[in-house]
Amino acid sequence: MVTHVSAEMQGDERGALLAFVEEQRGGIRRALLGLTEEQARSRPSASELSLGGLLKHVAEVEQSWLARARQEPPAVHRDETNWHETFQLVGDETVASKVAYWEQVAAETEKYIRSAPSLDDTFPLPPDPWFPPEGRVSLRWLCLHLIREMARHAGHADIIRESLDGRTAFELVALEQAG
């Protein structure tokens, strides 16, 4: 953990969960600070991951889980024909456009979680083969899953950024605070 998440107000479980989601989002956003589009699209390690691709992926994943919770189709349908595009900026997609989109998704996530009657409310999982048949998860599970997803990719982002220019997460926190 590079930044501190303040303790929630007594009994504010939603606030605590959302604060941890936001902390991990911040790690990914900071990894992009000061980079050119070319740097954000580059793949400086053995992995095929780029920072721009990670940004696009986490925004799409968060939106797709929010859509599932709302029992709506995701904004972008991914399957074996286009899955590879989830981890790369294509066409006229830019870091700025994906950051703006993710900010919108994040605000929608916050509003939805805060307005739900209970974190115990559940929604069905899709009928994909990797989910249990007729499975359901709670909004609490959704928040925890988003924390896990963002943290995993924030770690990837740290490695990619350090591979690009040597900047570490601590330096990027300082850069963010100075700017």
Short mmCIF file of the C-alpha atoms (twelve columns), coordinates in Angstrom:
data_MODEL
# 
_entry.id   MODEL 
# 
loop_
_atom_site.group_PDB 
_atom_site.id 
_atom_site.type_symbol 
_atom_site.label_atom_id 
_atom_site.label_alt_id 
_atom_site.label_comp_id 
_atom_site.label_asym_id 
_atom_site.label_seq_id 
_atom_site.Cartn_x 
_atom_site.Cartn_y 
_atom_site.Cartn_z 
_atom_site.pdbx_PDB_model_num 
ATOM 1   C CA . MET A 1   0.000   0.000   0.000   1 
ATOM 2   C CA . VAL A 2   1.441   3.321   -1.071  1 
ATOM 3   C CA . THR A 3   -1.330  5.629   0.113   1 
ATOM 4   C CA . HIS A 4   -3.315  5.553   3.328   1 
ATOM 5   C CA . VAL A 5   -7.021  4.811   3.354   1 
ATOM 6   C CA . SER A 6   -8.678  6.644   6.214   1 
ATOM 7   C CA . ALA A 7   -10.695 4.614   8.649   1 
ATOM 8   C CA . GLU A 8   -14.384 4.597   7.910   1 
ATOM 9   C CA . MET A 9   -16.853 6.317   10.140  1 
ATOM 10  C CA . GLN A 10  -18.272 3.863   12.642  1 
ATOM 11  C CA . GLY A 11  -20.443 1.427   10.742  1 
ATOM 12  C CA . ASP A 12  -19.762 2.850   7.268   1 
ATOM 13  C CA . GLU A 13  -18.850 -0.421  5.569   1 
ATOM 14  C CA . ARG A 14  -19.831 0.932   2.148   1 
ATOM 15  C CA . GLY A 15  -17.551 3.903   2.571   1 
ATOM 16  C CA . ALA A 16  -14.653 1.691   3.620   1 
ATOM 17  C CA . LEU A 17  -15.081 -0.668  0.682   1 
ATOM 18  C CA . LEU A 18  -15.422 2.182   -1.808  1 
ATOM 19  C CA . ALA A 19  -12.367 3.939   -0.335  1 
ATOM 20  C CA . PHE A 20  -10.255 0.832   -0.880  1 
ATOM 21  C CA . VAL A 21  -11.529 0.501   -4.461  1 
ATOM 22  C CA . GLU A 22  -10.583 4.137   -5.078  1 
ATOM 23  C CA . GLU A 23  -7.154  3.687   -3.504  1 
ATOM 24  C CA . GLN A 24  -6.367  0.942   -5.994  1 
ATOM 25  C CA . ARG A 25  -7.790  2.931   -8.909  1 
ATOM 26  C CA . GLY A 26  -5.392  5.688   -7.882  1 
ATOM 27  C CA . GLY A 27  -2.414  3.363   -8.198  1 
ATOM 28  C CA . ILE A 28  -3.309  2.646   -11.811 1 
ATOM 29  C CA . ARG A 29  -4.015  6.295   -12.635 1 
ATOM 30  C CA . ARG A 30  -0.738  7.425   -11.045 1 
ATOM 31  C CA . ALA A 31  1.221   4.927   -13.135 1 
ATOM 32  C CA . LEU A 32  0.174   6.970   -16.181 1 
ATOM 33  C CA . LEU A 33  1.303   10.364  -14.827 1 
ATOM 34  C CA . GLY A 34  3.546   12.271  -17.184 1 
ATOM 35  C CA . LEU A 35  3.622   9.627   -19.912 1 
ATOM 36  C CA . THR A 36  3.119   10.214  -23.600 1 
ATOM 37  C CA . GLU A 37  0.512   8.240   -25.523 1 
ATOM 38  C CA . GLU A 38  3.348   6.255   -27.077 1 
ATOM 39  C CA . GLN A 39  4.760   5.342   -23.656 1 
ATOM 40  C CA . ALA A 40  1.294   4.402   -22.369 1 
ATOM 41  C CA . ARG A 41  0.811   2.085   -25.344 1 
ATOM 42  C CA . SER A 42  4.272   0.509   -25.123 1 
ATOM 43  C CA . ARG A 43  4.976   -2.930  -23.694 1 
ATOM 44  C CA . PRO A 44  8.362   -2.655  -21.955 1 
ATOM 45  C CA . SER A 45  8.431   -6.145  -20.454 1 
ATOM 46  C CA . ALA A 46  7.991   -9.735  -21.588 1 
ATOM 47  C CA . SER A 47  4.263   -9.303  -20.954 1 
ATOM 48  C CA . GLU A 48  1.892   -7.986  -23.589 1 
ATOM 49  C CA . LEU A 49  0.463   -5.546  -21.033 1 
ATOM 50  C CA . SER A 50  0.707   -1.794  -21.491 1 
ATOM 51  C CA . LEU A 51  -0.442  0.903   -19.096 1 
ATOM 52  C CA . GLY A 52  -3.015  2.154   -21.602 1 
ATOM 53  C CA . GLY A 53  -4.296  -1.383  -22.018 1 
ATOM 54  C CA . LEU A 54  -4.551  -1.915  -18.266 1 
ATOM 55  C CA . LEU A 55  -6.462  1.341   -17.948 1 
ATOM 56  C CA . LYS A 56  -8.930  0.263   -20.618 1 
ATOM 57  C CA . HIS A 57  -9.290  -3.198  -19.081 1 
ATOM 58  C CA . VAL A 58  -10.053 -2.049  -15.538 1 
ATOM 59  C CA . ALA A 59  -12.574 0.523   -16.770 1 
ATOM 60  C CA . GLU A 60  -14.359 -2.119  -18.846 1 
ATOM 61  C CA . VAL A 61  -14.263 -4.688  -16.059 1 
ATOM 62  C CA . GLU A 62  -15.677 -2.273  -13.492 1 
ATOM 63  C CA . GLN A 63  -18.421 -1.211  -15.883 1 
ATOM 64  C CA . SER A 64  -19.287 -4.813  -16.741 1 
ATOM 65  C CA . TRP A 65  -19.640 -5.786  -13.074 1 
ATOM 66  C CA . LEU A 66  -21.754 -2.705  -12.398 1 
ATOM 67  C CA . ALA A 67  -23.952 -3.669  -15.363 1 
ATOM 68  C CA . ARG A 68  -24.305 -7.219  -13.990 1 
ATOM 69  C CA . ALA A 69  -25.351 -5.818  -10.619 1 
ATOM 70  C CA . ARG A 70  -27.950 -3.690  -12.386 1 
ATOM 71  C CA . GLN A 71  -28.911 -6.738  -14.465 1 
ATOM 72  C CA . GLU A 72  -28.083 -4.914  -17.690 1 
ATOM 73  C CA . PRO A 73  -25.762 -5.939  -20.519 1 
ATOM 74  C CA . PRO A 74  -22.215 -4.550  -20.301 1 
ATOM 75  C CA . ALA A 75  -21.391 -1.513  -22.429 1 
ATOM 76  C CA . VAL A 76  -18.822 -3.561  -24.347 1 
ATOM 77  C CA . HIS A 77  -19.423 -7.212  -25.112 1 
ATOM 78  C CA . ARG A 78  -16.219 -9.243  -24.966 1 
ATOM 79  C CA . ASP A 79  -15.814 -12.792 -26.231 1 
ATOM 80  C CA . GLU A 80  -13.083 -14.839 -27.889 1 
ATOM 81  C CA . THR A 81  -13.305 -12.723 -31.064 1 
ATOM 82  C CA . ASN A 82  -12.406 -9.422  -29.404 1 
ATOM 83  C CA . TRP A 83  -11.005 -10.314 -25.969 1 
ATOM 84  C CA . HIS A 84  -7.495  -9.278  -27.080 1 
ATOM 85  C CA . GLU A 85  -8.728  -5.686  -27.486 1 
ATOM 86  C CA . THR A 86  -9.558  -5.346  -23.795 1 
ATOM 87  C CA . PHE A 87  -5.848  -4.935  -23.020 1 
ATOM 88  C CA . GLN A 88  -4.894  -2.457  -25.734 1 
ATOM 89  C CA . LEU A 89  -5.888  0.967   -26.912 1 
ATOM 90  C CA . VAL A 90  -7.218  0.659   -30.457 1 
ATOM 91  C CA . GLY A 91  -8.244  3.142   -33.111 1 
ATOM 92  C CA . ASP A 92  -8.776  6.628   -31.729 1 
ATOM 93  C CA . GLU A 93  -8.830  5.518   -28.067 1 
ATOM 94  C CA . THR A 94  -6.546  7.626   -25.876 1 
ATOM 95  C CA . VAL A 95  -5.416  7.576   -22.281 1 
ATOM 96  C CA . ALA A 96  -7.391  10.777  -21.645 1 
ATOM 97  C CA . SER A 97  -10.591 9.326   -23.116 1 
ATOM 98  C CA . LYS A 98  -10.236 6.127   -21.079 1 
ATOM 99  C CA . VAL A 99  -9.495  8.041   -17.869 1 
ATOM 100 C CA . ALA A 100 -12.612 10.167  -18.455 1 
ATOM 101 C CA . TYR A 101 -14.691 7.052   -19.116 1 
ATOM 102 C CA . TRP A 102 -13.350 5.336   -15.997 1 
ATOM 103 C CA . GLU A 103 -14.128 8.401   -13.885 1 
ATOM 104 C CA . GLN A 104 -17.714 8.209   -15.123 1 
ATOM 105 C CA . VAL A 105 -17.896 4.480   -14.340 1 
ATOM 106 C CA . ALA A 106 -16.377 5.065   -10.891 1 
ATOM 107 C CA . ALA A 107 -18.976 7.720   -10.095 1 
ATOM 108 C CA . GLU A 108 -21.746 5.352   -11.212 1 
ATOM 109 C CA . THR A 109 -20.305 2.558   -9.061  1 
ATOM 110 C CA . GLU A 110 -20.166 4.845   -6.031  1 
ATOM 111 C CA . LYS A 111 -23.731 6.051   -6.561  1 
ATOM 112 C CA . TYR A 112 -25.072 2.533   -7.078  1 
ATOM 113 C CA . ILE A 113 -23.340 1.027   -4.030  1 
ATOM 114 C CA . ARG A 114 -24.316 3.948   -1.786  1 
ATOM 115 C CA . SER A 115 -27.964 3.863   -2.906  1 
ATOM 116 C CA . ALA A 116 -28.508 0.095   -2.652  1 
ATOM 117 C CA . PRO A 117 -30.770 -0.939  0.220   1 
ATOM 118 C CA . SER A 118 -28.174 -3.437  1.507   1 
ATOM 119 C CA . LEU A 119 -24.733 -4.795  0.685   1 
ATOM 120 C CA . ASP A 120 -26.375 -8.181  1.194   1 
ATOM 121 C CA . ASP A 121 -28.486 -7.635  -1.941  1 
ATOM 122 C CA . THR A 122 -27.542 -10.154 -4.603  1 
ATOM 123 C CA . PHE A 123 -27.556 -10.395 -8.359  1 
ATOM 124 C CA . PRO A 124 -27.195 -13.363 -10.694 1 
ATOM 125 C CA . LEU A 125 -23.949 -14.319 -12.319 1 
ATOM 126 C CA . PRO A 126 -24.054 -14.736 -16.084 1 
ATOM 127 C CA . PRO A 127 -24.419 -18.250 -17.523 1 
ATOM 128 C CA . ASP A 128 -20.725 -18.408 -18.484 1 
ATOM 129 C CA . PRO A 129 -18.974 -21.758 -17.959 1 
ATOM 130 C CA . TRP A 130 -16.521 -20.327 -15.393 1 
ATOM 131 C CA . PHE A 131 -19.333 -19.276 -13.036 1 
ATOM 132 C CA . PRO A 132 -21.349 -21.736 -10.964 1 
ATOM 133 C CA . PRO A 133 -24.744 -22.561 -12.467 1 
ATOM 134 C CA . GLU A 134 -27.408 -20.230 -11.157 1 
ATOM 135 C CA . GLY A 135 -24.772 -18.481 -9.009  1 
ATOM 136 C CA . ARG A 136 -25.440 -15.219 -7.218  1 
ATOM 137 C CA . VAL A 137 -23.150 -12.722 -5.509  1 
ATOM 138 C CA . SER A 138 -23.786 -9.842  -3.149  1 
ATOM 139 C CA . LEU A 139 -22.950 -6.183  -3.567  1 
ATOM 140 C CA . ARG A 140 -20.395 -6.682  -0.777  1 
ATOM 141 C CA . TRP A 141 -18.791 -9.416  -2.909  1 
ATOM 142 C CA . LEU A 142 -18.808 -7.007  -5.867  1 
ATOM 143 C CA . CYS A 143 -16.898 -4.373  -3.887  1 
ATOM 144 C CA . LEU A 144 -14.382 -6.923  -2.661  1 
ATOM 145 C CA . HIS A 145 -13.963 -8.278  -6.181  1 
ATOM 146 C CA . LEU A 146 -13.317 -4.764  -7.527  1 
ATOM 147 C CA . ILE A 147 -10.686 -4.218  -4.830  1 
ATOM 148 C CA . ARG A 148 -9.001  -7.482  -5.841  1 
ATOM 149 C CA . GLU A 149 -9.190  -6.677  -9.563  1 
ATOM 150 C CA . MET A 150 -7.837  -3.144  -9.167  1 
ATOM 151 C CA . ALA A 151 -5.076  -4.198  -6.748  1 
ATOM 152 C CA . ARG A 152 -3.882  -6.957  -9.057  1 
ATOM 153 C CA . HIS A 153 -3.623  -4.586  -11.981 1 
ATOM 154 C CA . ALA A 154 -2.186  -1.746  -9.885  1 
ATOM 155 C CA . GLY A 155 0.713   -4.112  -9.170  1 
ATOM 156 C CA . HIS A 156 1.090   -4.808  -12.871 1 
ATOM 157 C CA . ALA A 157 1.015   -1.053  -13.503 1 
ATOM 158 C CA . ASP A 158 3.810   -0.482  -10.967 1 
ATOM 159 C CA . ILE A 159 6.063   -2.982  -12.749 1 
ATOM 160 C CA . ILE A 160 5.291   -1.616  -16.213 1 
ATOM 161 C CA . ARG A 161 5.903   1.993   -15.135 1 
ATOM 162 C CA . GLU A 162 9.168   1.144   -13.430 1 
ATOM 163 C CA . SER A 163 10.222  -0.735  -16.583 1 
ATOM 164 C CA . LEU A 164 9.440   2.355   -18.686 1 
ATOM 165 C CA . ASP A 165 11.337  5.028   -16.800 1 
ATOM 166 C CA . GLY A 166 12.371  3.726   -13.399 1 
ATOM 167 C CA . ARG A 167 9.694   5.639   -11.488 1 
ATOM 168 C CA . THR A 168 8.304   3.796   -8.498  1 
ATOM 169 C CA . ALA A 169 4.889   4.032   -6.879  1 
ATOM 170 C CA . PHE A 170 6.304   6.223   -4.092  1 
ATOM 171 C CA . GLU A 171 7.759   8.683   -6.598  1 
ATOM 172 C CA . LEU A 172 4.458   8.801   -8.458  1 
ATOM 173 C CA . VAL A 173 2.535   9.596   -5.249  1 
ATOM 174 C CA . ALA A 174 4.939   12.503  -4.680  1 
ATOM 175 C CA . LEU A 175 4.533   13.622  -8.303  1 
ATOM 176 C CA . GLU A 176 0.745   13.515  -7.975  1 
ATOM 177 C CA . GLN A 177 0.840   15.542  -4.753  1 
ATOM 178 C CA . ALA A 178 3.186   18.135  -6.293  1 
ATOM 179 C CA . GLY A 179 1.061   18.565  -9.400  1 
# 
